[in-house]
mmCIF file of C-alpha atoms in Angstrom:
data_model
loop_
_atom_site.group_PDB
_atom_site.id
_atom_site.type_symbol
_atom_site.label_atom_id
_atom_site.label_comp_id
_atom_site.label_asym_id
_atom_site.label_seq_id
_atom_site.Cartn_x
_atom_site.Cartn_y
_atom_site.Cartn_z
ATOM 1 C CA MET L 1 0.051 0.216 -0.235
ATOM 2 C CA GLY L 2 1.272 3.845 -1.027
ATOM 3 C CA GLN L 3 -0.117 6.463 1.381
ATOM 4 C CA GLY L 4 -3.513 5.815 0.762
ATOM 5 C CA LEU L 5 -5.514 2.742 0.264
ATOM 6 C CA THR L 6 -6.314 1.723 -2.867
ATOM 7 C CA VAL L 7 -10.343 0.428 -2.885
ATOM 8 C CA LEU L 8 -13.228 -1.003 -5.316
ATOM 9 C CA ALA L 9 -16.672 -0.018 -4.120
ATOM 10 C CA VAL L 10 -19.133 -3.549 -6.186
ATOM 11 C CA ASP L 11 -23.267 -1.779 -6.207
ATOM 12 C CA ASP L 12 -25.449 -3.481 -9.625
ATOM 13 C CA VAL L 13 -27.097 -0.142 -8.706
ATOM 14 C CA PRO L 14 -25.478 2.845 -11.126
ATOM 15 C CA ALA L 15 -26.405 6.337 -9.788
ATOM 16 C CA ALA L 16 -25.500 3.880 -6.467
ATOM 17 C CA LEU L 17 -22.008 3.581 -7.657
ATOM 18 C CA ASP L 18 -21.076 6.503 -9.326
ATOM 19 C CA GLU L 19 -22.188 7.879 -5.311
ATOM 20 C CA LEU L 20 -19.955 5.499 -3.744
ATOM 21 C CA VAL L 21 -16.913 6.380 -6.138
ATOM 22 C CA ARG L 22 -17.019 9.826 -5.230
ATOM 23 C CA MET L 23 -17.488 10.015 -2.219
ATOM 24 C CA LEU L 24 -14.441 7.065 -1.420
ATOM 25 C CA ARG L 25 -12.635 9.771 -4.317
ATOM 26 C CA ASP L 26 -13.006 12.814 -2.946
ATOM 27 C CA ALA L 27 -11.759 10.848 1.017
ATOM 28 C CA PRO L 28 -7.479 11.792 2.275
ATOM 29 C CA GLU L 29 -7.402 8.919 2.939
ATOM 30 C CA VAL L 30 -8.098 7.320 -0.007
ATOM 31 C CA ASP L 31 -5.253 7.070 -3.860
ATOM 32 C CA GLU L 32 -7.184 4.675 -6.150
ATOM 33 C CA VAL L 33 -11.211 3.757 -6.170
ATOM 34 C CA HIS L 34 -11.868 1.196 -8.779
ATOM 35 C CA GLY L 35 -15.992 0.610 -9.507
ATOM 36 C CA ALA L 36 -17.433 -2.772 -10.183
ATOM 37 C CA ALA L 37 -20.887 -3.140 -11.736
ATOM 38 C CA ASP L 38 -21.548 -6.672 -10.701
ATOM 39 C CA PRO L 39 -20.093 -9.641 -8.488
ATOM 40 C CA ILE L 40 -17.658 -11.386 -10.967
ATOM 41 C CA ALA L 41 -16.496 -7.971 -12.364
ATOM 42 C CA ALA L 42 -15.332 -7.816 -8.683
ATOM 43 C CA LEU L 43 -13.906 -10.439 -8.415
ATOM 44 C CA LYS L 44 -11.923 -10.597 -11.530
ATOM 45 C CA MET L 45 -10.725 -7.080 -10.549
ATOM 46 C CA ILE L 46 -9.374 -8.247 -7.428
ATOM 47 C CA HIS L 47 -7.675 -11.671 -8.646
ATOM 48 C CA SER L 48 -5.910 -9.433 -11.397
ATOM 49 C CA GLY L 49 -5.074 -6.427 -9.100
ATOM 50 C CA ARG L 50 -4.366 -5.498 -4.987
ATOM 51 C CA PHE L 51 -6.955 -4.397 -2.961
ATOM 52 C CA ASP L 52 -6.501 -2.792 0.568
ATOM 53 C CA ALA L 53 -10.580 -2.784 1.203
ATOM 54 C CA ILE L 54 -13.541 -3.242 -0.513
ATOM 55 C CA PHE L 55 -16.556 -1.771 -0.010
ATOM 56 C CA LEU L 56 -20.127 -3.960 -0.881
ATOM 57 C CA ASP L 57 -23.425 -3.466 -1.105
ATOM 58 C CA ILE L 58 -25.643 -6.827 -0.006
ATOM 59 C CA SER L 59 -28.438 -7.353 -2.910
ATOM 60 C CA MET L 60 -27.123 -7.635 -5.953
ATOM 61 C CA PRO L 61 -28.449 -10.230 -8.846
ATOM 62 C CA GLY L 62 -26.352 -13.500 -9.541
ATOM 63 C CA LEU L 63 -23.775 -13.608 -6.116
ATOM 64 C CA ASP L 64 -24.749 -11.033 -2.873
ATOM 65 C CA GLY L 65 -22.637 -9.677 -1.178
ATOM 66 C CA LEU L 66 -22.005 -11.421 1.776
ATOM 67 C CA GLU L 67 -21.168 -14.727 -0.269
ATOM 68 C CA LEU L 68 -18.751 -12.924 -1.826
ATOM 69 C CA ALA L 69 -17.627 -10.963 1.281
ATOM 70 C CA ALA L 70 -17.453 -15.650 2.123
ATOM 71 C CA LEU L 71 -15.119 -16.526 -1.222
ATOM 72 C CA LEU L 72 -12.527 -13.062 -0.380
ATOM 73 C CA ARG L 73 -12.008 -14.927 2.960
ATOM 74 C CA LYS L 74 -10.356 -17.794 2.018
ATOM 75 C CA LEU L 75 -7.673 -15.278 -0.191
ATOM 76 C CA SER L 76 -3.881 -15.570 1.453
ATOM 77 C CA GLU L 77 -4.296 -12.114 1.674
ATOM 78 C CA PRO L 78 -7.830 -10.788 1.437
ATOM 79 C CA PRO L 79 -8.713 -7.476 1.931
ATOM 80 C CA ALA L 80 -10.954 -5.781 4.359
ATOM 81 C CA ILE L 81 -15.030 -5.754 3.851
ATOM 82 C CA VAL L 82 -16.805 -2.616 4.380
ATOM 83 C CA PHE L 83 -20.268 -3.080 3.402
ATOM 84 C CA VAL L 84 -22.660 -0.189 2.106
ATOM 85 C CA THR L 85 -25.957 -1.484 2.130
ATOM 86 C CA ALA L 86 -30.121 -0.404 2.465
ATOM 87 C CA HIS L 87 -30.392 -3.002 4.626
ATOM 88 C CA GLU L 88 -29.642 -3.359 8.659
ATOM 89 C CA GLU L 89 -31.246 -7.196 9.385
ATOM 90 C CA HIS L 90 -27.679 -8.325 7.319
ATOM 91 C CA ALA L 91 -25.465 -6.351 10.062
ATOM 92 C CA VAL L 92 -24.681 -9.657 12.384
ATOM 93 C CA ALA L 93 -24.051 -12.006 9.393
ATOM 94 C CA ALA L 94 -22.032 -8.984 7.899
ATOM 95 C CA PHE L 95 -20.292 -8.584 11.272
ATOM 96 C CA GLY L 96 -19.893 -12.854 11.291
ATOM 97 C CA ILE L 97 -17.782 -12.962 7.876
ATOM 98 C CA GLY L 98 -15.315 -10.981 8.575
ATOM 99 C CA ALA L 99 -15.977 -6.920 8.053
ATOM 100 C CA VAL L 100 -14.356 -3.808 9.430
ATOM 101 C CA ASP L 101 -18.235 -1.877 9.461
ATOM 102 C CA TYR L 102 -21.565 -1.630 8.165
ATOM 103 C CA LEU L 103 -22.736 1.027 6.847
ATOM 104 C CA LEU L 104 -26.181 2.411 5.838
ATOM 105 C CA LYS L 105 -27.912 3.799 2.448
ATOM 106 C CA PRO L 106 -28.021 6.576 2.281
ATOM 107 C CA LEU L 107 -24.261 7.089 3.208
ATOM 108 C CA ARG L 108 -23.016 9.911 5.029
ATOM 109 C CA SER L 109 -19.337 11.285 4.685
ATOM 110 C CA GLU L 110 -19.009 11.391 8.476
ATOM 111 C CA ARG L 111 -19.689 7.637 8.896
ATOM 112 C CA LEU L 112 -18.101 7.149 5.850
ATOM 113 C CA ALA L 113 -14.228 9.346 6.854
ATOM 114 C CA ASP L 114 -15.257 7.346 10.274
ATOM 115 C CA THR L 115 -14.422 3.793 8.807
ATOM 116 C CA LEU L 116 -11.803 5.163 6.117
ATOM 117 C CA ALA L 117 -9.819 6.900 9.017
ATOM 118 C CA ARG L 118 -10.063 2.725 11.095
ATOM 119 C CA LEU L 119 -8.785 1.258 8.100
ATOM 120 C CA GLY L 120 -5.459 3.776 7.371
ATOM 121 C CA ARG L 121 -4.270 2.455 11.105
ATOM 122 C CA ARG L 122 -5.400 -1.061 10.942
ATOM 123 C CA THR L 123 -1.983 -3.569 11.102
ATOM 124 C CA GLU L 124 -4.246 -6.769 10.522
ATOM 125 C CA PRO L 125 -6.381 -8.429 7.886
ATOM 126 C CA ALA L 126 -9.938 -8.292 9.484
ATOM 127 C CA PRO L 127 -10.899 -12.012 9.514
ATOM 128 C CA ARG L 128 -8.401 -12.152 12.096
ATOM 129 C CA LEU L 129 -10.147 -9.669 14.124
ATOM 130 C CA ASP L 130 -12.661 -10.634 17.221
ATOM 131 C CA ALA L 131 -15.737 -9.567 14.568
ATOM 132 C CA MET L 132 -18.261 -10.328 17.407
ATOM 133 C CA ALA L 133 -16.590 -8.574 20.295
ATOM 134 C CA ALA L 134 -18.639 -5.296 19.059
ATOM 135 C CA LEU L 135 -22.619 -5.500 17.817
ATOM 136 C CA PRO L 136 -23.595 -2.455 16.393
ATOM 137 C CA VAL L 137 -26.822 -0.795 17.076
ATOM 138 C CA GLU L 138 -28.968 2.010 14.940
ATOM 139 C CA ALA L 139 -30.451 4.900 16.578
ATOM 140 C CA ALA L 140 -32.005 7.795 15.284
ATOM 141 C CA GLY L 141 -29.935 7.388 12.440
ATOM 142 C CA ARG L 142 -26.715 7.051 13.865
ATOM 143 C CA THR L 143 -24.410 3.936 14.253
ATOM 144 C CA HIS L 144 -22.871 3.488 17.629
ATOM 145 C CA TYR L 145 -20.777 -0.007 18.685
ATOM 146 C CA ILE L 146 -21.419 -2.380 22.233
ATOM 147 C CA ARG L 147 -18.838 -3.840 23.207
ATOM 148 C CA ARG L 148 -19.759 -8.016 24.715
ATOM 149 C CA SER L 149 -17.154 -5.995 27.357
ATOM 150 C CA GLU L 150 -20.391 -4.153 28.291
ATOM 151 C CA VAL L 151 -22.478 -6.300 28.553
ATOM 152 C CA TYR L 152 -24.289 -8.101 31.668
ATOM 153 C CA PHE L 153 -27.070 -10.108 30.330
ATOM 154 C CA VAL L 154 -28.935 -11.098 27.382
ATOM 155 C CA GLU L 155 -32.660 -10.948 26.092
ATOM 156 C CA ALA L 156 -34.501 -13.016 24.130
ATOM 157 C CA GLN L 157 -37.359 -11.093 22.266
ATOM 158 C CA GLY L 158 -38.484 -12.614 19.413
ATOM 159 C CA ASP L 159 -36.464 -12.258 16.460
ATOM 160 C CA TYR L 160 -34.291 -9.940 18.481
ATOM 161 C CA VAL L 161 -32.119 -10.262 21.262
ATOM 162 C CA ARG L 162 -31.641 -7.350 24.214
ATOM 163 C CA LEU L 163 -28.389 -6.156 25.390
ATOM 164 C CA HIS L 164 -28.767 -5.144 28.741
ATOM 165 C CA THR L 165 -25.424 -2.940 29.842
ATOM 166 C CA LYS L 166 -25.103 -1.149 33.585
ATOM 167 C CA ALA L 167 -25.895 1.730 31.268
ATOM 168 C CA GLY L 168 -29.216 1.060 29.535
ATOM 169 C CA SER L 169 -30.522 -1.613 26.857
ATOM 170 C CA HIS L 170 -30.364 -2.100 23.399
ATOM 171 C CA LEU L 171 -32.062 -4.012 20.963
ATOM 172 C CA VAL L 172 -30.527 -5.901 17.808
ATOM 173 C CA ARG L 173 -32.178 -7.573 15.081
ATOM 174 C CA MET L 174 -30.426 -11.852 15.701
ATOM 175 C CA PRO L 175 -32.563 -14.608 17.594
ATOM 176 C CA ILE L 176 -30.247 -15.479 21.177
ATOM 177 C CA SER L 177 -29.811 -18.548 19.907
ATOM 178 C CA ARG L 178 -27.072 -17.172 17.436
ATOM 179 C CA LEU L 179 -25.668 -15.033 19.934
ATOM 180 C CA GLN L 180 -24.816 -17.730 21.704
ATOM 181 C CA GLU L 181 -23.008 -19.326 18.973
ATOM 182 C CA TYR L 182 -20.751 -16.654 19.276
ATOM 183 C CA TRP L 183 -20.651 -15.882 22.241
ATOM 184 C CA GLU L 184 -20.014 -18.799 24.234
ATOM 185 C CA SER L 185 -16.352 -19.070 24.598
ATOM 186 C CA ALA L 186 -16.022 -15.372 25.831
ATOM 187 C CA GLY L 187 -17.470 -16.225 28.879
ATOM 188 C CA PHE L 188 -21.766 -15.941 28.377
ATOM 189 C CA VAL L 189 -24.242 -18.783 28.917
ATOM 190 C CA ARG L 190 -27.662 -20.257 28.959
ATOM 191 C CA VAL L 191 -29.633 -20.379 31.359
ATOM 192 C CA HIS L 192 -32.925 -20.143 31.022
ATOM 193 C CA ARG L 193 -34.513 -20.429 27.075
ATOM 194 C CA GLY L 194 -34.715 -16.090 27.400
ATOM 195 C CA PHE L 195 -31.481 -15.188 28.227
ATOM 196 C CA LEU L 196 -28.418 -15.335 28.500
ATOM 197 C CA LEU L 197 -25.864 -14.598 31.077
ATOM 198 C CA SER L 198 -21.989 -13.565 31.659
ATOM 199 C CA ILE L 199 -19.923 -15.047 34.343
ATOM 200 C CA GLY L 200 -18.089 -12.637 34.525
ATOM 201 C CA SER L 201 -21.075 -10.031 36.150
ATOM 202 C CA VAL L 202 -22.780 -12.291 38.671
ATOM 203 C CA ARG L 203 -22.337 -10.862 41.468
ATOM 204 C CA GLU L 204 -24.817 -13.526 43.861
ATOM 205 C CA LEU L 205 -27.140 -15.962 43.435
ATOM 206 C CA ARG L 206 -30.580 -15.006 45.774
ATOM 207 C CA SER L 207 -33.912 -16.677 45.784
ATOM 208 C CA ASP L 208 -37.094 -15.286 44.712
ATOM 209 C CA SER L 209 -41.055 -15.220 46.098
ATOM 210 C CA ALA L 210 -41.796 -18.379 44.371
ATOM 211 C CA GLY L 211 -38.905 -20.361 45.339
ATOM 212 C CA GLY L 212 -36.725 -20.089 41.975
ATOM 213 C CA LEU L 213 -33.539 -18.807 41.505
ATOM 214 C CA LEU L 214 -31.824 -15.632 40.361
ATOM 215 C CA ALA L 215 -28.609 -14.191 38.981
ATOM 216 C CA HIS L 216 -28.582 -10.901 40.287
ATOM 217 C CA THR L 217 -26.347 -8.390 37.940
ATOM 218 C CA GLU L 218 -25.521 -4.640 38.057
ATOM 219 C CA ALA L 219 -28.043 -4.142 35.091
ATOM 220 C CA GLY L 220 -30.680 -6.040 36.344
ATOM 221 C CA ASP L 221 -31.523 -9.791 37.713
ATOM 222 C CA VAL L 222 -31.927 -12.842 35.578
ATOM 223 C CA PRO L 223 -34.349 -15.561 36.069
ATOM 224 C CA VAL L 224 -32.105 -19.178 35.967
ATOM 225 C CA SER L 225 -34.900 -21.958 34.906
ATOM 226 C CA ARG L 226 -34.320 -25.785 37.103
ATOM 227 C CA ARG L 227 -32.240 -27.855 34.226
ATOM 228 C CA HIS L 228 -29.861 -24.533 34.241
ATOM 229 C CA SER L 229 -28.973 -23.690 37.758
ATOM 230 C CA ARG L 230 -26.700 -26.831 38.161
ATOM 231 C CA GLU L 231 -24.316 -25.450 35.329
ATOM 232 C CA LEU L 232 -23.930 -22.347 36.327
ATOM 233 C CA ARG L 233 -23.423 -22.783 39.852
ATOM 234 C CA GLU L 234 -20.704 -25.221 38.940
ATOM 235 C CA ARG L 235 -19.366 -21.599 35.985
ATOM 236 C CA LEU L 236 -19.325 -19.266 39.216
ATOM 237 C CA LEU L 237 -17.014 -21.842 41.068
ATOM 238 C CA ARG L 238 -14.268 -22.390 38.819
ATOM 239 C CA ALA L 239 -15.024 -18.567 37.543
ATOM 240 C CA ALA L 240 -14.394 -17.609 41.000
ATOM 241 C CA GLN L 241 -11.690 -20.016 41.586
ATOM 242 C CA HIS L 242 -9.707 -18.232 38.716
ATOM 243 C CA GLY L 243 -11.263 -14.535 39.743
ATOM 244 C CA GLU L 244 -12.545 -13.803 36.645
ATOM 245 C CA LEU L 245 -15.658 -12.401 39.310
ATOM 246 C CA ASP L 246 -16.275 -8.420 39.496
ATOM 247 C CA ARG L 247 -14.411 -7.239 36.641
ATOM 248 C CA ARG L 248 -15.952 -4.442 35.519
ATOM 249 C CA ALA L 249 -15.286 -1.496 35.716
#
């Protein structure tokens, strides 16, 4: 890479592609911009040259953006992936693939500038990152990120999950079973069909008025089903022995 980034923009809508290419060319972090009107053309360009980052639409005919990104991950030196789409529901899949960012249309210049600044500071390819260490949350037309380390517990709400933190709660479109797959290796355990709990956030176990078990956290109490109570107690004991409880700021 030279002084700036070499990037490829991919979108099957000509007006959207032209606008994205224009915004990228206007960015001081970018030296060279190429455009592709479909994923197949993009693949040919990627195989014939080196790109630092690919800005991808998702909904495209033939091969969609998620499928193209999955193919790019198999390269020996894959480019960073940034999705640019009108559909927020694909964010979890995008970050699961290893995307650096997920930008919603209409694209705002300040969001693009933030993404490009992050790309310019990168020293390793995107797939090596812990892509699910933070989840994007859309609110009032802005995107911010909730770090996994901030979450005390997760509550299922249909096709969504509510992330409970000390500062408040945040709704994300994703089933709790999918989030469990990503987060259970990071200290989260399923304690109820509707709740996923961070072991490190538990301050104590309590009994409710009906004799049920509650896990107390600074973000609230979490019900623990009878079938999960033994596993939770064992996990808490192991965590205490290794000094892994109450580590939150």
